């Protein structure tokens, strides 16, 4: 029995529950996050309030957590299949215990129950950490060398900073969609998801999005490039493991709908290229800003409705034309102040110019958030003559 000022816990009441994590690649359950529950008189209660209670000393928190961890590892070791087990560990716990004793209890439990370490994902939870990051990173590497995978939880929450991400070199970056939606950045959370997708791909990490509660959340997860998803759309945490294909039908249907939607959207985007084929092959010379503006002016009545902005640059990054921007009420408006602006500072500009110059055809950018409107956009660009390029910013 564990007694505190606020809680009276019997060890037999403490049980790990398991929330499934699904792969969008295979549409099957690939693992479970172990979450602490108290089962009393047939009623299931989250242990969140217990672990978040500052009046309960850390030793008691740690003892309860370790009991739950052992039960979770024992359960997985006795199960069939190859599911992964995601175990939450606070960085301060890992740091203090290893610095004091030179041991990592989770690895001892994995060995005790004969569990393949590659099935264990050490999920470093959000927490303000005051120790030495390089030393913590070396300790995390002990798990990795034993075969465990590493995940960082709640990316973007404030605690999981980019220094920690770079230092740990995680296999999985985990983002809680609910946290992003509740934050002051709610309006731009889709753009944040996109940035995390880029970060994970550049680091060689897989993106796991939890807090997926609706089909719209799943759509945004697919669009962000998530490899794994987790949330109430599929299942709450349960006492037992579920069939590996329990949600395959749901995922197949939603992925089909998403695919059809995206194919239709990209067909509309590439219709821009078809409408500009004559321009791409044109030998018209641009020798002045007036020529560039005249060329854009001739296009305005023919471009697709999703085109929101048009301008022309030279290959050195200098904008020759004015900006032509479509407004809902006033139609196309010309803004000459952008003439002479230089966009060479954008990291994609030179590679894109070289690619278009070599292939002599247009290209479509990745989705990004427009600096002026905060809308999600993509840019179609193509060569005009030998030294100029036209850019069309498209609503996504």
Coordinates of C-alpha atoms in Angstrom, one line a residue:
X1 CA 0.0 0.0 0.0
X2 CA 1.2 3.5 -0.9
X3 CA -0.2 6.3 1.2
X4 CA 0.1 10.0 0.6
X5 CA -1.8 13.1 1.8
X6 CA -4.1 12.8 -1.2
X7 CA -4.0 9.2 -2.4
X8 CA -4.2 5.8 -0.9
X9 CA -3.1 3.3 -3.5
X10 CA -3.1 -0.5 -3.3
X11 CA -0.5 -2.1 -5.5
X12 CA -3.0 -4.6 -7.0
X13 CA -5.1 -1.6 -8.1
X14 CA -2.3 -0.3 -10.3
X15 CA -2.5 -1.4 -13.9
X16 CA -1.0 -0.4 -17.2
X17 CA -3.5 0.4 -19.9
X18 CA -2.4 0.4 -23.6
X19 CA -3.4 2.9 -26.3
X20 CA -2.7 1.6 -29.8
X21 CA -0.3 3.4 -32.2
X22 CA -1.1 2.8 -35.9
X23 CA 1.1 2.9 -38.9
X24 CA -0.3 4.8 -41.9
X25 CA 2.1 2.7 -44.0
X26 CA 0.7 -0.7 -43.1
X27 CA -2.7 0.5 -41.7
X28 CA -2.1 -1.8 -38.7
X29 CA -1.4 -1.4 -35.0
X30 CA 2.4 -1.4 -34.6
X31 CA 2.6 -0.7 -30.9
X32 CA 1.1 0.7 -27.7
X33 CA 1.8 3.5 -25.3
X34 CA 1.6 2.3 -21.7
X35 CA -0.5 4.6 -19.5
X36 CA -1.1 4.3 -15.8
X37 CA -4.6 3.5 -14.5
X38 CA -6.1 2.7 -11.1
X39 CA -8.8 0.0 -11.2
X40 CA -11.0 0.2 -8.1
X41 CA -14.3 -1.5 -7.6
X42 CA -14.6 -2.0 -11.4
X43 CA -14.0 1.7 -12.1
X44 CA -11.0 2.9 -14.1
X45 CA -9.3 6.1 -13.1
X46 CA -6.4 7.9 -14.8
X47 CA -3.2 8.3 -12.7
X48 CA -2.6 11.6 -14.3
X49 CA -3.7 13.6 -11.2
X50 CA -1.5 11.4 -9.1
X51 CA 1.7 12.1 -11.2
X52 CA 0.9 15.7 -11.6
X53 CA 0.3 16.3 -7.8
X54 CA 3.3 18.4 -6.6
X55 CA 2.5 17.5 -3.0
X56 CA 3.5 13.9 -3.6
X57 CA 7.2 13.3 -3.3
X58 CA 9.2 12.2 -6.3
X59 CA 10.2 8.9 -4.7
X60 CA 6.5 7.9 -4.5
X61 CA 5.9 8.9 -8.1
X62 CA 8.9 6.9 -9.2
X63 CA 7.9 3.8 -7.2
X64 CA 4.4 3.8 -8.7
X65 CA 5.8 4.5 -12.2
X66 CA 8.3 1.6 -11.9
X67 CA 5.5 -0.8 -10.8
X68 CA 3.5 0.1 -13.8
X69 CA 6.5 -0.1 -16.1
X70 CA 7.3 -3.6 -14.9
X71 CA 3.7 -4.8 -15.3
X72 CA 3.6 -3.3 -18.9
X73 CA 6.9 -5.0 -19.9
X74 CA 5.8 -8.3 -18.4
X75 CA 2.5 -8.1 -20.3
X76 CA 4.2 -7.4 -23.6
X77 CA 6.8 -10.1 -23.1
X78 CA 3.9 -12.7 -22.6
X79 CA 2.0 -11.5 -25.6
X80 CA 2.1 -12.8 -29.2
X81 CA 3.2 -10.7 -32.1
X82 CA 5.9 -8.0 -32.4
X83 CA 4.2 -4.9 -31.1
X84 CA 6.3 -2.1 -29.8
X85 CA 5.9 -0.7 -26.3
X86 CA 6.2 3.0 -25.7
X87 CA 7.4 3.8 -22.2
X88 CA 7.3 7.4 -20.8
X89 CA 10.3 8.4 -18.8
X90 CA 11.1 11.8 -17.4
X91 CA 14.5 13.1 -18.3
X92 CA 15.2 14.1 -14.6
X93 CA 14.5 10.5 -13.5
X94 CA 16.8 9.0 -16.0
X95 CA 19.5 11.5 -15.2
X96 CA 19.4 11.2 -11.4
X97 CA 19.1 7.5 -11.2
X98 CA 21.9 6.8 -13.7
X99 CA 24.2 9.4 -12.2
X100 CA 23.6 7.9 -8.7
X101 CA 23.7 4.2 -9.4
X102 CA 25.0 3.7 -13.0
X103 CA 22.0 1.6 -13.8
X104 CA 18.9 2.0 -15.9
X105 CA 16.0 0.0 -14.3
X106 CA 14.0 -0.2 -17.6
X107 CA 16.9 -2.1 -19.2
X108 CA 17.0 -4.4 -16.2
X109 CA 13.3 -5.1 -16.5
X110 CA 13.7 -5.8 -20.3
X111 CA 16.4 -8.3 -19.5
X112 CA 14.4 -9.8 -16.6
X113 CA 11.4 -10.6 -18.8
X114 CA 13.4 -11.6 -21.8
X115 CA 12.0 -8.9 -24.0
X116 CA 13.8 -7.9 -27.3
X117 CA 15.0 -4.4 -26.6
X118 CA 14.2 -3.3 -30.2
X119 CA 10.5 -3.6 -29.2
X120 CA 10.9 -0.9 -26.5
X121 CA 10.6 2.8 -27.4
X122 CA 11.9 5.1 -24.7
X123 CA 9.7 8.1 -24.9
X124 CA 11.4 11.1 -23.3
X125 CA 8.5 13.1 -21.9
X126 CA 8.1 16.9 -21.7
X127 CA 9.7 18.3 -18.6
X128 CA 11.9 21.3 -17.8
X129 CA 15.4 19.8 -17.3
X130 CA 18.1 21.5 -15.3
X131 CA 20.9 19.0 -15.7
X132 CA 23.7 18.8 -18.3
X133 CA 22.2 18.1 -21.7
X134 CA 25.4 16.4 -23.0
X135 CA 25.4 14.0 -20.0
X136 CA 21.7 13.2 -20.5
X137 CA 22.3 12.6 -24.2
X138 CA 25.0 10.1 -23.3
X139 CA 22.6 8.3 -20.9
X140 CA 19.9 8.2 -23.7
X141 CA 22.6 6.7 -25.9
X142 CA 22.9 3.7 -23.5
X143 CA 19.3 2.8 -24.3
X144 CA 20.0 3.1 -28.0
X145 CA 23.2 0.9 -27.8
X146 CA 21.1 -1.8 -26.0
X147 CA 18.7 -1.8 -29.0
X148 CA 15.9 0.4 -27.7
X149 CA 14.4 3.1 -30.0
X150 CA 14.2 6.7 -28.8
X151 CA 11.2 9.0 -29.1
X152 CA 10.8 12.6 -28.0
X153 CA 7.3 13.5 -26.7
X154 CA 5.3 16.6 -27.2
X155 CA 7.5 18.3 -29.7
X156 CA 6.7 22.1 -29.8
X157 CA 5.4 22.1 -26.2
X158 CA 8.2 24.4 -25.0
X159 CA 10.2 21.9 -23.0
X160 CA 11.2 19.6 -25.9
X161 CA 13.5 22.3 -27.4
X162 CA 15.5 21.9 -30.6
X163 CA 18.8 21.4 -28.6
X164 CA 17.3 18.4 -27.0
X165 CA 16.0 17.0 -30.4
X166 CA 19.4 17.5 -32.0
X167 CA 21.3 16.0 -29.1
X168 CA 19.1 12.9 -28.7
X169 CA 18.8 12.0 -32.4
X170 CA 15.4 10.4 -31.9
X171 CA 13.9 7.6 -34.1
X172 CA 10.5 9.2 -33.6
X173 CA 9.3 12.7 -33.1
X174 CA 5.9 12.8 -31.3
X175 CA 3.5 15.7 -31.6
X176 CA 0.3 16.1 -29.6
X177 CA -2.3 17.6 -31.8
X178 CA -4.4 18.6 -28.8
X179 CA -1.6 20.7 -27.4
X180 CA -1.1 22.5 -30.6
X181 CA -4.8 23.3 -30.9
X182 CA -5.1 24.5 -27.3
X183 CA -2.0 26.8 -27.7
X184 CA -2.0 30.4 -28.8
X185 CA -0.7 29.0 -32.2
X186 CA -4.0 27.3 -32.9
X187 CA -4.6 29.2 -36.1
X188 CA -1.3 28.1 -37.5
X189 CA -1.1 24.6 -36.2
X190 CA -1.3 23.1 -39.7
X191 CA 1.7 25.1 -40.7
X192 CA 3.5 23.9 -37.6
X193 CA 2.7 20.3 -38.5
X194 CA 4.2 20.9 -41.9
X195 CA 7.4 22.4 -40.3
X196 CA 7.7 19.3 -38.0
X197 CA 7.3 17.1 -41.0
X198 CA 10.3 18.8 -42.7
X199 CA 12.3 18.6 -39.4
X200 CA 11.6 14.8 -39.0
X201 CA 12.5 14.0 -42.6
X202 CA 15.8 16.0 -42.4
X203 CA 16.7 14.2 -39.2
X204 CA 15.8 10.7 -40.4
X205 CA 13.0 10.4 -37.8
X206 CA 9.5 9.2 -38.2
X207 CA 6.6 11.5 -37.3
X208 CA 4.0 10.3 -34.8
X209 CA 1.0 12.5 -34.3
X210 CA -1.1 11.7 -31.2
X211 CA -4.4 13.4 -30.1
X212 CA -6.0 12.4 -33.4
X213 CA -9.7 12.6 -32.4
X214 CA -11.5 13.3 -35.7
X215 CA -11.2 12.3 -39.3
X216 CA -10.2 15.9 -40.0
X217 CA -7.3 15.4 -37.6
X218 CA -6.3 12.3 -39.5
X219 CA -6.5 14.2 -42.8
X220 CA -4.1 16.9 -41.4
X221 CA -1.8 14.1 -40.1
X222 CA -1.6 12.5 -43.5
X223 CA -1.0 15.9 -45.1
X224 CA 1.8 16.5 -42.6
X225 CA 3.6 13.3 -43.5
X226 CA 2.9 11.4 -40.3
X227 CA 4.0 7.8 -40.4
X228 CA 2.2 6.9 -37.2
X229 CA -1.0 8.1 -35.5
X230 CA -2.6 7.7 -32.1
X231 CA -5.8 9.0 -30.6
X232 CA -9.5 8.5 -29.7
X233 CA -10.5 8.3 -33.3
X234 CA -9.2 4.8 -33.1
X235 CA -9.2 3.9 -29.4
X236 CA -8.8 5.0 -25.8
X237 CA -6.2 3.1 -23.7
X238 CA -7.5 -0.3 -22.8
X239 CA -6.4 -3.1 -20.4
X240 CA -5.7 -5.6 -23.2
X241 CA -4.0 -5.6 -26.6
X242 CA -6.2 -5.5 -29.7
X243 CA -6.1 -7.3 -33.0
X244 CA -3.3 -5.9 -35.2
X245 CA -5.8 -5.1 -38.0
X246 CA -8.6 -3.7 -35.7
X247 CA -8.6 -0.3 -37.5
X248 CA -7.5 -1.4 -41.0
X249 CA -10.9 -0.9 -42.6
X250 CA -11.2 2.6 -41.1
X251 CA -7.7 3.6 -42.3
X252 CA -8.1 2.1 -45.7
X253 CA -11.3 4.1 -46.3
X254 CA -10.0 7.4 -44.9
X255 CA -6.7 7.1 -46.9
X256 CA -8.7 6.4 -50.0
X257 CA -10.8 9.6 -49.5
X258 CA -7.6 11.5 -48.7
X259 CA -5.9 10.2 -51.8
X260 CA -8.8 11.1 -54.1
X261 CA -9.0 14.6 -52.6
X262 CA -5.3 15.2 -53.1
X263 CA -5.2 13.8 -56.6
X264 CA -8.0 16.2 -57.6
X265 CA -6.3 19.1 -55.9
X266 CA -3.0 18.4 -57.7
X267 CA -4.8 18.0 -61.0
X268 CA -6.1 21.5 -60.5
X269 CA -2.7 22.8 -59.5
X270 CA -1.0 21.3 -62.6
X271 CA -3.8 22.6 -64.8
X272 CA -1.9 25.9 -64.3
X273 CA 1.0 24.4 -66.1
X274 CA -1.2 23.4 -69.0
X275 CA -2.6 26.9 -69.3
X276 CA 0.9 28.3 -69.5
X277 CA 2.4 25.9 -72.0
X278 CA 2.3 28.5 -74.8
X279 CA 4.1 30.9 -72.4
X280 CA 6.8 28.4 -71.5
X281 CA 7.6 27.9 -75.2
X282 CA 7.3 31.6 -76.0
X283 CA 10.4 33.4 -77.4
X284 CA 9.0 36.7 -76.1
X285 CA 11.8 38.8 -74.7
X286 CA 11.5 40.8 -71.5
X287 CA 13.7 43.8 -71.4
X288 CA 11.9 46.0 -68.9
X289 CA 9.5 46.1 -66.0
X290 CA 6.8 47.3 -68.5
X291 CA 7.4 44.2 -70.6
X292 CA 7.0 41.9 -67.6
X293 CA 3.9 43.7 -66.4
X294 CA 2.4 43.5 -69.9
X295 CA 3.0 39.7 -70.0
X296 CA 1.3 39.2 -66.7
X297 CA -1.6 41.5 -67.7
X298 CA -2.3 39.3 -70.7
X299 CA -2.7 36.3 -68.4
X300 CA -5.0 37.7 -65.7
X301 CA -8.3 36.8 -67.4
X302 CA -7.2 33.2 -68.2
X303 CA -5.5 31.9 -65.1
X304 CA -7.3 29.4 -62.8
X305 CA -9.3 30.7 -59.8
X306 CA -6.8 29.3 -57.3
X307 CA -4.0 31.7 -58.6
X308 CA -3.7 34.5 -56.0
X309 CA -0.4 36.3 -57.0
X310 CA 1.8 36.5 -60.1
X311 CA 5.2 38.1 -60.6
X312 CA 8.3 37.7 -62.8
X313 CA 12.0 37.5 -61.7
X314 CA 15.3 37.2 -63.4
X315 CA 17.6 34.2 -62.7
X316 CA 19.7 36.3 -60.3
X317 CA 16.6 36.6 -57.9
X318 CA 15.7 40.2 -58.8
X319 CA 12.0 40.8 -59.3
X320 CA 11.3 42.6 -62.6
X321 CA 7.6 42.9 -62.6
X322 CA 5.1 44.3 -60.2
X323 CA 3.1 42.0 -57.9
X324 CA -0.3 41.2 -59.2
X325 CA -2.6 40.0 -56.4
X326 CA -6.1 38.8 -56.6
X327 CA -8.5 40.3 -54.0
X328 CA -11.9 38.8 -53.2
X329 CA -13.8 42.1 -53.7
X330 CA -11.6 44.2 -56.1
X331 CA -10.2 41.5 -58.3
X332 CA -6.6 41.8 -59.5
X333 CA -4.5 44.7 -58.0
X334 CA -1.0 45.8 -59.2
X335 CA 1.6 46.7 -56.7
X336 CA 4.8 48.2 -58.2
X337 CA 6.7 48.5 -54.9
X338 CA 8.0 44.9 -55.3
X339 CA 9.9 45.7 -58.4
X340 CA 13.6 45.3 -57.7
X341 CA 13.1 43.0 -54.7
X342 CA 15.5 40.2 -54.5
X343 CA 14.5 36.6 -53.5
X344 CA 17.9 34.9 -53.7
X345 CA 17.9 34.6 -49.9
X346 CA 15.2 32.0 -50.1
X347 CA 17.2 28.7 -49.9
X348 CA 15.2 27.0 -52.6
X349 CA 15.5 29.8 -55.2
X350 CA 18.9 28.9 -56.9
X351 CA 18.2 25.1 -57.0
X352 CA 14.8 25.7 -58.5
X353 CA 16.2 28.1 -61.1
X354 CA 18.9 25.6 -62.1
X355 CA 16.3 22.8 -62.4
X356 CA 13.9 24.8 -64.5
X357 CA 16.7 26.1 -66.7
X358 CA 18.0 22.6 -67.3
X359 CA 14.6 20.9 -67.8
X360 CA 12.9 23.9 -69.5
X361 CA 9.6 23.1 -67.7
X362 CA 7.6 24.3 -64.8
X363 CA 7.7 23.0 -61.2
X364 CA 5.5 23.1 -58.1
X365 CA 6.8 23.9 -54.7
X366 CA 6.1 22.2 -51.4
X367 CA 3.2 23.6 -49.3
X368 CA 4.3 26.7 -47.2
X369 CA 2.7 29.4 -45.2
X370 CA 2.6 32.8 -47.0
X371 CA 4.3 35.6 -45.1
X372 CA 1.7 38.2 -46.0
X373 CA -1.5 36.4 -45.7
X374 CA -0.6 33.5 -43.3
X375 CA -2.5 31.1 -45.8
X376 CA -1.1 27.8 -46.9
X377 CA 0.1 28.1 -50.4
X378 CA 2.2 26.4 -53.2
X379 CA 4.0 28.2 -55.9
X380 CA 4.1 27.2 -59.5
X381 CA 7.1 28.6 -61.5
X382 CA 8.3 28.2 -65.0
X383 CA 10.9 29.8 -67.4
X384 CA 10.0 32.6 -69.7
X385 CA 12.6 33.1 -72.3
X386 CA 16.2 32.4 -71.4
X387 CA 16.7 34.5 -68.3
X388 CA 13.3 35.2 -66.7
X389 CA 10.9 33.1 -64.6
X390 CA 7.2 33.6 -63.8
X391 CA 5.8 32.7 -60.4
X392 CA 2.2 32.0 -59.6
X393 CA 1.2 31.6 -55.9
X394 CA -1.7 29.2 -55.5
X395 CA -4.2 28.7 -52.7
X396 CA -4.0 25.2 -51.2

